[in-house]
Coordinates of C-alpha atoms and ligand atoms in Angstrom, one line a residue:
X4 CA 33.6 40.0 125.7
X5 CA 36.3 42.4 125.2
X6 CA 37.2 40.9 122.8
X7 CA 33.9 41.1 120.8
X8 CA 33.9 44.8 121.8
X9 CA 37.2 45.6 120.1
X10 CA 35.8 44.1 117.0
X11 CA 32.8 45.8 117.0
X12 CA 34.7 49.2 117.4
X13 CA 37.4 48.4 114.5
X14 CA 34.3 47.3 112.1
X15 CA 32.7 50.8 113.4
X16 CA 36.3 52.2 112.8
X17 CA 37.4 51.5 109.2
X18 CA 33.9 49.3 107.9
X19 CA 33.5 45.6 108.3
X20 CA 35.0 44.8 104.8
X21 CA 38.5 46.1 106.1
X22 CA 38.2 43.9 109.3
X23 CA 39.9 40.1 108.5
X24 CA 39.5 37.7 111.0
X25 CA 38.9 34.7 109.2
X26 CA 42.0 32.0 108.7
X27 CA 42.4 32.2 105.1
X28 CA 42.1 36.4 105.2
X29 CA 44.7 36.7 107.5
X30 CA 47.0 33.8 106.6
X31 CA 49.3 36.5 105.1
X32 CA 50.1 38.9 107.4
X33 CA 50.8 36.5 110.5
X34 CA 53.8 34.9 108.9
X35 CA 56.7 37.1 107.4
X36 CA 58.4 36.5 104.5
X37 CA 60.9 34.3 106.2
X38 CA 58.7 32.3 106.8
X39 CA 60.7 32.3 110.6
X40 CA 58.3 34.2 112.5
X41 CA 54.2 33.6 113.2
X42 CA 51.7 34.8 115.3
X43 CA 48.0 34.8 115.7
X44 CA 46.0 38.6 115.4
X45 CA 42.5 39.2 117.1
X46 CA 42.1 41.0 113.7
X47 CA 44.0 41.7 110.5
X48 CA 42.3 46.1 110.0
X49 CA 42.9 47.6 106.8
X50 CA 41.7 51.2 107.2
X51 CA 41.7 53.7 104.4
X52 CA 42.6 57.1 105.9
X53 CA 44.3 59.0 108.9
X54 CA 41.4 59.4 110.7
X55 CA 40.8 55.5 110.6
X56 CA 44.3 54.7 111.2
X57 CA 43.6 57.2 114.5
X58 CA 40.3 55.5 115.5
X59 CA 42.1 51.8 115.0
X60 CA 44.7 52.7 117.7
X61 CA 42.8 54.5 119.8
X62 CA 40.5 51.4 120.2
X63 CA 43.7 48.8 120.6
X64 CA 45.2 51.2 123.0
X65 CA 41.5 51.3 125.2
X66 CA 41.5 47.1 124.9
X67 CA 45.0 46.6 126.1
X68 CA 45.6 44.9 122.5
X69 CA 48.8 45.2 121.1
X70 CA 49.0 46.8 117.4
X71 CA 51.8 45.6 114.9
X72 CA 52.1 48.1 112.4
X73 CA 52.5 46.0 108.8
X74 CA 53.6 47.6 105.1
X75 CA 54.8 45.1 102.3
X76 CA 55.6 42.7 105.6
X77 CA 59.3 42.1 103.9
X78 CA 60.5 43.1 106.6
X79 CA 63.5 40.2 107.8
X80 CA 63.9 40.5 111.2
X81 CA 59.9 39.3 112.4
X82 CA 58.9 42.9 113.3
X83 CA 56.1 43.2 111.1
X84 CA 53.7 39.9 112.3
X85 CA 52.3 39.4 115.7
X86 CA 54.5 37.5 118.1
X87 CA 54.3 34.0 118.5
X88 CA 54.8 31.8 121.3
X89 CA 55.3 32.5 125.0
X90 CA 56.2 36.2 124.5
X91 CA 53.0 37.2 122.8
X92 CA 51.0 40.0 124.2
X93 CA 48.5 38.5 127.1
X94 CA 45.5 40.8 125.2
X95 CA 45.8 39.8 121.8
X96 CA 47.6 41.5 119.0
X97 CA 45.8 43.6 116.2
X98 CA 47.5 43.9 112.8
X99 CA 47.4 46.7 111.0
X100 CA 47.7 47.0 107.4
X101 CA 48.9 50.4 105.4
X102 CA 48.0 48.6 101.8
X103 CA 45.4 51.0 101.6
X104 CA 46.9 54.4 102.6
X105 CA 47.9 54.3 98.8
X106 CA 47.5 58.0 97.9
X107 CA 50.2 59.5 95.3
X108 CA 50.2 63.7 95.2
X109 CA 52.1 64.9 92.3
X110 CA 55.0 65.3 92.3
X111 CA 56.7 68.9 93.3
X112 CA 59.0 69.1 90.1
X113 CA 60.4 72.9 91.8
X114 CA 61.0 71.4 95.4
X115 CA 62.0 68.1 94.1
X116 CA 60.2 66.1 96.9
X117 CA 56.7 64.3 96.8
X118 CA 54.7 63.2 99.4
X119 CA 53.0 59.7 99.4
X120 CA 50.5 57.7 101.6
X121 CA 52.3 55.4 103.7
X122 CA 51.3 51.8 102.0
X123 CA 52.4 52.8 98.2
X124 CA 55.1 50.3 97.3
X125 CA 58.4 51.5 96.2
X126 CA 58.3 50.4 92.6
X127 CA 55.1 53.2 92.0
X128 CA 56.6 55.6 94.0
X129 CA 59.6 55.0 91.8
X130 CA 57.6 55.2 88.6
X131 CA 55.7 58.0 89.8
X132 CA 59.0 60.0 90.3
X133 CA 59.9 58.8 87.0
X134 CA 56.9 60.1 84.7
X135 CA 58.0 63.4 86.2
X136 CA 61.9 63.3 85.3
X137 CA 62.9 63.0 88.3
X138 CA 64.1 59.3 90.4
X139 CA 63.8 57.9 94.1
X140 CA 67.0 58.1 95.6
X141 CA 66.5 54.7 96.9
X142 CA 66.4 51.0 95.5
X143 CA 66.3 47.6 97.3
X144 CA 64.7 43.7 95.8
X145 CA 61.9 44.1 97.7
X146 CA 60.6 47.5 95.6
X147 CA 57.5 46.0 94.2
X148 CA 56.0 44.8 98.0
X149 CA 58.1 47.0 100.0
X150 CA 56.2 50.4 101.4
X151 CA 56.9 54.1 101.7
X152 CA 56.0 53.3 105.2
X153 CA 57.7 50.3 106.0
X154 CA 60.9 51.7 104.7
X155 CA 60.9 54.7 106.7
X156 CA 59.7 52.5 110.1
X157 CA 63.0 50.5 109.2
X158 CA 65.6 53.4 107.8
X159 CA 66.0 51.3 105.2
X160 CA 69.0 51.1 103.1
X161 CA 69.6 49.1 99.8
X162 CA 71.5 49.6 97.0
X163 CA 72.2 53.3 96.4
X164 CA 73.2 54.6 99.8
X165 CA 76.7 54.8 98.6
X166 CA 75.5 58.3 96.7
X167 CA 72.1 58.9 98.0
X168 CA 72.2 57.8 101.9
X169 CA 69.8 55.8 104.0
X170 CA 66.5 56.1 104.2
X171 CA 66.7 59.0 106.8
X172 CA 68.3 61.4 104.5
X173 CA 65.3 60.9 101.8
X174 CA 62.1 61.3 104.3
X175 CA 61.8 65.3 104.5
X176 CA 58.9 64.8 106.6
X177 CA 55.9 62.5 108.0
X178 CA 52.6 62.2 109.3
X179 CA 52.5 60.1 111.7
X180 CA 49.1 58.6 114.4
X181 CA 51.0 58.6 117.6
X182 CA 49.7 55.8 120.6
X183 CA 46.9 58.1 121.9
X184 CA 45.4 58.3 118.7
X185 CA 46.9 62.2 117.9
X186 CA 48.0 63.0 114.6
X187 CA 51.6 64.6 114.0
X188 CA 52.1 66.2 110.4
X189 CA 55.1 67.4 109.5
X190 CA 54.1 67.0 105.4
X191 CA 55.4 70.8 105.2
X192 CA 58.1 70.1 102.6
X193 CA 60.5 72.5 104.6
X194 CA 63.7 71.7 104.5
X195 CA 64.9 74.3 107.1
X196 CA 62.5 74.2 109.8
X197 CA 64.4 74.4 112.8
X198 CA 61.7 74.9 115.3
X199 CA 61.8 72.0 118.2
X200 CA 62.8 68.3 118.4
X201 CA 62.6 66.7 114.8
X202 CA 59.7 64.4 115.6
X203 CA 60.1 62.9 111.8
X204 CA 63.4 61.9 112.7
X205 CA 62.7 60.4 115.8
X206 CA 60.0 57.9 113.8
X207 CA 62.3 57.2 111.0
X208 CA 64.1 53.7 112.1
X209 CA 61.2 53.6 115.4
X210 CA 60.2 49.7 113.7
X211 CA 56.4 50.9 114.5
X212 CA 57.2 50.9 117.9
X213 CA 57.0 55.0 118.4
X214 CA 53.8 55.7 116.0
X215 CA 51.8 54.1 112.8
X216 CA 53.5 56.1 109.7
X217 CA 50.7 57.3 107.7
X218 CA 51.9 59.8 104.7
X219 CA 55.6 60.7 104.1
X220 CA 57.3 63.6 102.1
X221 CA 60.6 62.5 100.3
X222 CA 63.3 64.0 98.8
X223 CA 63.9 63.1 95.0
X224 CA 66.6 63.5 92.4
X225 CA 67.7 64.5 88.7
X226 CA 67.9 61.3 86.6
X227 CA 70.9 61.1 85.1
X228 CA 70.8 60.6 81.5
X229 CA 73.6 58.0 81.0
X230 CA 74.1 55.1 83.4
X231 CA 76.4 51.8 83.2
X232 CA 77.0 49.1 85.6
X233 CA 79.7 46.7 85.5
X234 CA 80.5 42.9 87.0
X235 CA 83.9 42.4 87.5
X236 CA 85.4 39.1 89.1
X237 CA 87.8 39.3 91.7
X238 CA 90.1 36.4 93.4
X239 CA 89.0 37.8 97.6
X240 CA 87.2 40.2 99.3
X241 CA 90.4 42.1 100.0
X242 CA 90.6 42.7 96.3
X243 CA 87.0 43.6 95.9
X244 CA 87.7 46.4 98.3
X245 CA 90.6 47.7 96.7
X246 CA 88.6 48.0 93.4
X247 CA 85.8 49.9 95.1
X248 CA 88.6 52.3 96.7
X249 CA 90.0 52.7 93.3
X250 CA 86.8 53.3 91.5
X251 CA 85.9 56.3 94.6
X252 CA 88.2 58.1 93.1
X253 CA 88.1 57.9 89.5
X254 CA 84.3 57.8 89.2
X255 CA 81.9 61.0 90.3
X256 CA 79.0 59.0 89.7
X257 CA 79.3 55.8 91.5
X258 CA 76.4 55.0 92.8
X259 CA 76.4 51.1 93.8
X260 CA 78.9 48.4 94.8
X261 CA 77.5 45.4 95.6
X262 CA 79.6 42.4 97.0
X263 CA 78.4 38.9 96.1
X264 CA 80.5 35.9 96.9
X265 CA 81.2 32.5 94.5
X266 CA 78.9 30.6 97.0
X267 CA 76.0 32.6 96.7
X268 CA 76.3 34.0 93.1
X269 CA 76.1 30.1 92.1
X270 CA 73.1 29.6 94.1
X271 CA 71.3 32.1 92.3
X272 CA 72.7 30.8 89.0
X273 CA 70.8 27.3 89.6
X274 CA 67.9 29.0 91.0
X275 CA 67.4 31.1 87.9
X276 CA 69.1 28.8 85.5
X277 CA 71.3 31.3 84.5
X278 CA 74.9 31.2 82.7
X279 CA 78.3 31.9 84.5
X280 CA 78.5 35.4 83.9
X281 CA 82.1 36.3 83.7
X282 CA 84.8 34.5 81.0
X283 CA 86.4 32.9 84.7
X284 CA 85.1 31.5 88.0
X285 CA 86.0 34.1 90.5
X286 CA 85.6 33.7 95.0
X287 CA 84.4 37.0 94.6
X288 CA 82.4 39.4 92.7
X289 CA 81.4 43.2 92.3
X290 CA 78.8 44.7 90.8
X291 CA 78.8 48.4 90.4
X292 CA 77.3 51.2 88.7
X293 CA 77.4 54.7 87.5
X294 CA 75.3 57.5 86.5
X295 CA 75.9 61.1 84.9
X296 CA 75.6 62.9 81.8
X297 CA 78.9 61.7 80.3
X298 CA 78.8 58.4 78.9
X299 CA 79.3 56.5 81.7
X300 CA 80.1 53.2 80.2
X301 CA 83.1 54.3 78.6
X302 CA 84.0 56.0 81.9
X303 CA 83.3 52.8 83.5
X304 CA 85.3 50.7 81.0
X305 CA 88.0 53.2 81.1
X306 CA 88.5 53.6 85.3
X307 CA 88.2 49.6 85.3
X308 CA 90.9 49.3 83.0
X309 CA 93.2 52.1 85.1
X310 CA 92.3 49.7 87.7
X311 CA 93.9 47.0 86.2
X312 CA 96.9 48.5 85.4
X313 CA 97.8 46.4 82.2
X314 CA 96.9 43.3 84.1
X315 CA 94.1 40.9 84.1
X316 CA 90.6 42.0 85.3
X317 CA 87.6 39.9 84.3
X318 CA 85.2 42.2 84.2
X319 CA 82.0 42.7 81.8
X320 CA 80.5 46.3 81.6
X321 CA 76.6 47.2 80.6
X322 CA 74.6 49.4 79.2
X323 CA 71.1 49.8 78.8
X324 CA 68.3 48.5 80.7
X325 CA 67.9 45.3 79.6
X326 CA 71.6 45.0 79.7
X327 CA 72.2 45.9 83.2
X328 CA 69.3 43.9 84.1
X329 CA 70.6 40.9 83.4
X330 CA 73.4 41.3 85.7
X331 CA 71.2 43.2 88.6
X332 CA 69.6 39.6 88.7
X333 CA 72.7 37.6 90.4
X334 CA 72.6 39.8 93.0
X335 CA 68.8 40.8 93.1
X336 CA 67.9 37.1 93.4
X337 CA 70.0 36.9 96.2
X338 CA 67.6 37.0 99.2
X339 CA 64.9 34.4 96.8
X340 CA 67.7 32.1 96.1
X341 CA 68.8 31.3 99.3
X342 CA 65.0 30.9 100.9
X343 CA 64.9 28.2 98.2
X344 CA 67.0 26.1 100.8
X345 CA 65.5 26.7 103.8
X346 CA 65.0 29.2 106.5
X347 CA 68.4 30.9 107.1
X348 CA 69.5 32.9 109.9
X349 CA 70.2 36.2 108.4
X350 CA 72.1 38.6 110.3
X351 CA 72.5 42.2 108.4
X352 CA 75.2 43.5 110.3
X353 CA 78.2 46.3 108.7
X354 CA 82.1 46.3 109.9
X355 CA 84.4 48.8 108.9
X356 CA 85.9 48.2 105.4
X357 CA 89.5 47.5 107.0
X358 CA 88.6 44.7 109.0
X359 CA 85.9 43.2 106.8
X360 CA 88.2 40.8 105.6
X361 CA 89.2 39.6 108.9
X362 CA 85.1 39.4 110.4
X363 CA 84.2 37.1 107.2
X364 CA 87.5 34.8 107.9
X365 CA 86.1 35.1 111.6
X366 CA 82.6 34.1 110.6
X367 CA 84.0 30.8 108.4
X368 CA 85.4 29.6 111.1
X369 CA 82.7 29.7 113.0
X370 CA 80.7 27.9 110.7
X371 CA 83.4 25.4 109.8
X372 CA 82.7 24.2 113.5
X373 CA 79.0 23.7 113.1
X374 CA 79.0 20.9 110.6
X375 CA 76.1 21.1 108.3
X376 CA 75.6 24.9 108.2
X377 CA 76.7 26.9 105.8
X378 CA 77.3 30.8 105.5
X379 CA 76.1 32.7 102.8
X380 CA 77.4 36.2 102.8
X381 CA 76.5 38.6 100.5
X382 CA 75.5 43.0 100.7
X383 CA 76.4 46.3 100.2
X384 CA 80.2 47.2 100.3
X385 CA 80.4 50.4 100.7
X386 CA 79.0 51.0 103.7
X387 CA 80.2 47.3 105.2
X388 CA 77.0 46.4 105.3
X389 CA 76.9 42.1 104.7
X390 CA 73.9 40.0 105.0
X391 CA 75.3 37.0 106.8
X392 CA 73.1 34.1 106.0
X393 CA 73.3 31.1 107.6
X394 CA 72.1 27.9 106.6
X395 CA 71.1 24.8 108.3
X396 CA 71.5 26.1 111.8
X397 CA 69.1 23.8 114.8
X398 CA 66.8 25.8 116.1
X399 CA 68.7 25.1 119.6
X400 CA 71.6 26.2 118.5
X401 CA 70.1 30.0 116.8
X402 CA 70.4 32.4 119.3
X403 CA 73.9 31.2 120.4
X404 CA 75.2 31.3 116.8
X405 CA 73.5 34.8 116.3
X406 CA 75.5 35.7 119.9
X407 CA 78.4 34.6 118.5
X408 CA 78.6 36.6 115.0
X409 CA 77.0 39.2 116.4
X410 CA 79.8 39.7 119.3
X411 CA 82.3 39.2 116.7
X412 CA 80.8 42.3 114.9
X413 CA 80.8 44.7 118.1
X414 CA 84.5 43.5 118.6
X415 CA 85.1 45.0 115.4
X416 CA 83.4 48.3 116.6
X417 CA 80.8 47.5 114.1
X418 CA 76.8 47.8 113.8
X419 CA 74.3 44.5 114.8
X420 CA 71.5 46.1 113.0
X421 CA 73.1 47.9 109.4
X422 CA 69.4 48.3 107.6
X423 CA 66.9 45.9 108.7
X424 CA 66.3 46.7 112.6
X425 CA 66.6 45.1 115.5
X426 CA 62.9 43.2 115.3
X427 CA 62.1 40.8 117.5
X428 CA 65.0 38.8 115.9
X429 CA 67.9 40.6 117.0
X430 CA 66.3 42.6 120.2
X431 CA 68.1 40.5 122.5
X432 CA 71.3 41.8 121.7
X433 CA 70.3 45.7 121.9
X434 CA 72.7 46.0 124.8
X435 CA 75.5 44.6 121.8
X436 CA 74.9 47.8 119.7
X437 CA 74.1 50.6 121.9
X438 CA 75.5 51.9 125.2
X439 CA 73.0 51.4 128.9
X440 CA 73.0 55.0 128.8
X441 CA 71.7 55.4 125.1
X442 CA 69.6 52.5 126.1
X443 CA 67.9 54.2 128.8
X444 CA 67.2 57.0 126.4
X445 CA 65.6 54.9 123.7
X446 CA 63.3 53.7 126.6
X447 CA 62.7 57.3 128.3
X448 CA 61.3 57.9 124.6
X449 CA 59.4 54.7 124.0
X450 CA 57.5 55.1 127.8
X451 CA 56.7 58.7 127.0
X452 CA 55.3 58.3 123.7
X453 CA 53.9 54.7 124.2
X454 CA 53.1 54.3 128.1
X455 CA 51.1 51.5 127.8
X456 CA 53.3 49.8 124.7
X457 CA 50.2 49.1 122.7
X458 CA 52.6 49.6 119.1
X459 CA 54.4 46.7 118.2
X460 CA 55.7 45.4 121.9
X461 CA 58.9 42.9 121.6
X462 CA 60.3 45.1 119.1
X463 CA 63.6 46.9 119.4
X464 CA 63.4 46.5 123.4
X465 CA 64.2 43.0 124.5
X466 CA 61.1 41.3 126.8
X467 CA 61.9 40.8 130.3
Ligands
FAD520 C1 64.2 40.4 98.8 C2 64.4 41.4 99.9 C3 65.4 42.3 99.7 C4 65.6 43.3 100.7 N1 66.6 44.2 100.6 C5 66.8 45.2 101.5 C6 67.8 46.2 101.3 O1 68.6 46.1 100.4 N2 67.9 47.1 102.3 C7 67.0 47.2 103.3 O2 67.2 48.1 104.1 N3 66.1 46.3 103.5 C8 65.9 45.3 102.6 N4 64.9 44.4 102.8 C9 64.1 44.4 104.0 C10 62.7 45.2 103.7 O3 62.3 45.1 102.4 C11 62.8 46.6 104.1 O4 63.1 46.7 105.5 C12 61.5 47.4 103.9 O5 61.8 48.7 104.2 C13 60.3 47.0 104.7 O6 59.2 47.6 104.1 P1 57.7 46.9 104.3 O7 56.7 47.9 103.8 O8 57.7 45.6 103.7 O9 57.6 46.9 105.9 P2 57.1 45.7 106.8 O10 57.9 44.4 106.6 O11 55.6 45.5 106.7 O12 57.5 46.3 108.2 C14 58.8 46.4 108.7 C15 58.8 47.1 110.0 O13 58.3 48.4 109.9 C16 57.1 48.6 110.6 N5 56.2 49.4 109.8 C17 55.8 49.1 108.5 N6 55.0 50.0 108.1 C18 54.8 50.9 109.1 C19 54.1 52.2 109.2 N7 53.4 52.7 108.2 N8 54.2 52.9 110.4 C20 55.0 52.4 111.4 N9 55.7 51.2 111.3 C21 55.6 50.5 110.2 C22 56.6 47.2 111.0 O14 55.9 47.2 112.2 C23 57.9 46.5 111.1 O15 58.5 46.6 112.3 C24 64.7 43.4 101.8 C25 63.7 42.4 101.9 C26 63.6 41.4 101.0 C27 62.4 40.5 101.1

């Protein structure tokens, strides 16, 4: 009966054609795109505005019906579907798409900042920011499914952090439905705006567990008219690092380093059926790039031969779009490729630089005792930030492998959670990455602003 109600209030709420319930509708949004984690949903709602977005949680919040917050769902560690299994909500769990909260306002040229509705995918907010000179300050694979509000929820990261920053330092502001239904707006545009708690900030990185993201104002940036990006084959990780620190210095405009090892870039070269890329086979390989309004691929070409120092460095610079496309696809494929094999265990996790070395050693070794899995580590380098990837781990045997690399990390005072979140996938180890007292915090915060956890329960905060 209640159950019937709800529906009736959601179809009420955003209009019957926005309320899924039937197997083949929903189908997508109950399984992420791992393919690891799968739930059922009274409902999949897609409403169209704030005020429906509003009316959707106020009516799962008076049911006692969960409500999973859902973007692109790209999302990798399971927080974006309704929980499966034992540990899913006694009430039912509603989904709750943003694909519709698509709005674009033009862009600010003068502030350099925009402010977009929170289901617009990456790739047109990128293009958007484009037909006005200007560019996102942030890039991942996932760009074309991926959403404004699903990469705010997360703090996403990606490839450009190394200049830009994370996903925090491009949201200026939000809008945001809190549990009870109230709207907060902080769409302002005001950089200085010093008055209270930063509320934004707070929801940025929350994993839909503090609010439903609705609109968000972001920061954007001059596109620089020259850019180059570069492959260049080295013989360990070690070295890889010590070109990255030597290209810090010699190049203003770095703006990616991406770290791909012999394993994985050979994956993707069967996957895509593409040529060895380099004159040599190399254990390790990094891509960077550059951008400014000096020709950067003679800077490039010029810093990388400084780097080698009259010795030998494979290495094979681009230019161009098409150009540097065609090497952004042995590491874009990355994630794609390795799905191909099966469902791996990823584990984003970032170590310092100086003992990054040492954790991936740390991690073989760990493998090498599991006979028949195998680690696939690839990620971004220059904030230590590896996605682990294991392959052909039991099922039995997942959450004390993911124990095991993950304690390894926090030995190495390093980060569980570097970009993705905690999910459901990694929430039993929240004690691994933060202290009991900034634990208790993080709960003081979620019981204020969600007594009754209606958003997106299981997430971030491990089940009792
Ligand atoms: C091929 C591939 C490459 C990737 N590369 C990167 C990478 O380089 N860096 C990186 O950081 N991530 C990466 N990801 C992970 C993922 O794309 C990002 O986390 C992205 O930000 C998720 O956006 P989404 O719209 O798909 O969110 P979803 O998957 O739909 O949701 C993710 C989380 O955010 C919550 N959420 C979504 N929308 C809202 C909202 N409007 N309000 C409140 N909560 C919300 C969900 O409840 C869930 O907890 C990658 C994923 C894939 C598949």
């Amino acid at each position: 009966v209640t159950e019937h109600r709800l529906l009736a209030e959601l179809r009420q709420a955003v209009g019957p054609a926005h309320v899924l319930t039937e197997a083949g509708q929903v189908e997508g949004y109950v399984v992420d795109w791992t393919r690891r984690y799968r739930g059922e949903a009274v409902a999949v709602v897609r409403p169209g505005d704030t005020a429906e977005v509003a009316a959707v949680v106020r009516a799962c919040r008076a049911a006692a019906v969960a409500l999973v917050p859902q973007g692109g769902n790209t999302g990798l560690v399971g927080g974006s579907v309704p929980r499966g299994g034992a540990s899913a909500p006694p009430e039912g769990q509603v989904v709750l798409s943003t694909r519709r909260l698509d709005r674009l306002e033009p862009v600010d040229v003068a502030a350099a900042q925009v402010t977009a509705g929170a289901g617009v995918t990456l790739e047109a907010l990128q293009g958007h920011a484009r037909a006005a000179g200007l560019q996102v300050g942030l890039d991942l694979a996932a760009r074309g499914s991926a959403t404004v509000g699903g990469i705010a929820a997360t703090n996403a990261g990606g490839e450009r952090v190394l200049r830009y920053g994370v996903a925090r330092a491009q949201v200026v502001g939000l809008e945001v439905v809190l549990a009870d239904g109230t709207v907060v707006r902080r769409l302002s545009g005001l950089v200085k705006d010093n008055v209270g708690y930063d509320l934004a900030g707070l929801v940025v990185g929350s994993e839909g567990t503090l609010g439903v993201i609705t609109a968000a104002r972001l920061r954007l940036f001059p596109d620089p008219p020259s850019r180059a990006a570069a492959l260049v084959g080295v013989a360990s990780v070690g070295a890889a690092i010590d070109v990255l620190a030597a290209l810090r210095t010699r190049l203003g405009g770095l703006e990616v380093a991406e770290l791909m090892e012999r394993t994985g870039l050979d994956l993707v070269r069967a996957h895509l059926a593409l040529g060895q890329p380099l004159a040599g086979d190399h254990p390790a390989y990094l891509l960077v790039e550059a951008a400014g309004s000096t020709d950067q691929a003679t800077a490039l070409a010029e810093a990388l031969a400084e780097v080698a120092a009259g010795g030998a460095l494979d290495a094979v610079v681009a230019e161009g779009p098409g150009e540097r496309a065609r090497l952004w696809r042995y590491r874009d494929a990355h994630t794609e490729a390795i799905a191909t094999l099966g469902i791996p265990l990823k584990l984003d996790v970032a170590v310092p630089l100086a003992v990054l070395p040492a954790f991936l050693d740390e991690v073989s070794e760990l493998v090498a005792a599991r006979p028949g899995v195998r680690a696939i580590a690839f990620g971004h380098l220059a904030e230590g930030n590896l996605h682990v990837n294991l392959l052909g781990v039991a099922d039995a045997d997942a959450d004390q492998t993911t124990g095991e690399v993950l304690g390894l990390v926090a030995a190495h005072g390093g980060s569980i959670s570097a970009e993705h979140g905690l999910g459901v996938a990694k929430a039993p180890w929240l004690a691994l990455g933060r202290s009991a007292a900034d634990v208790a915090a993080l709960r003081a915060v979620k019981g204020a602003l969600d007594p009754t956890a209606t958003l997106n329960p299981g997430v971030i905060f491990p089940e009792p």
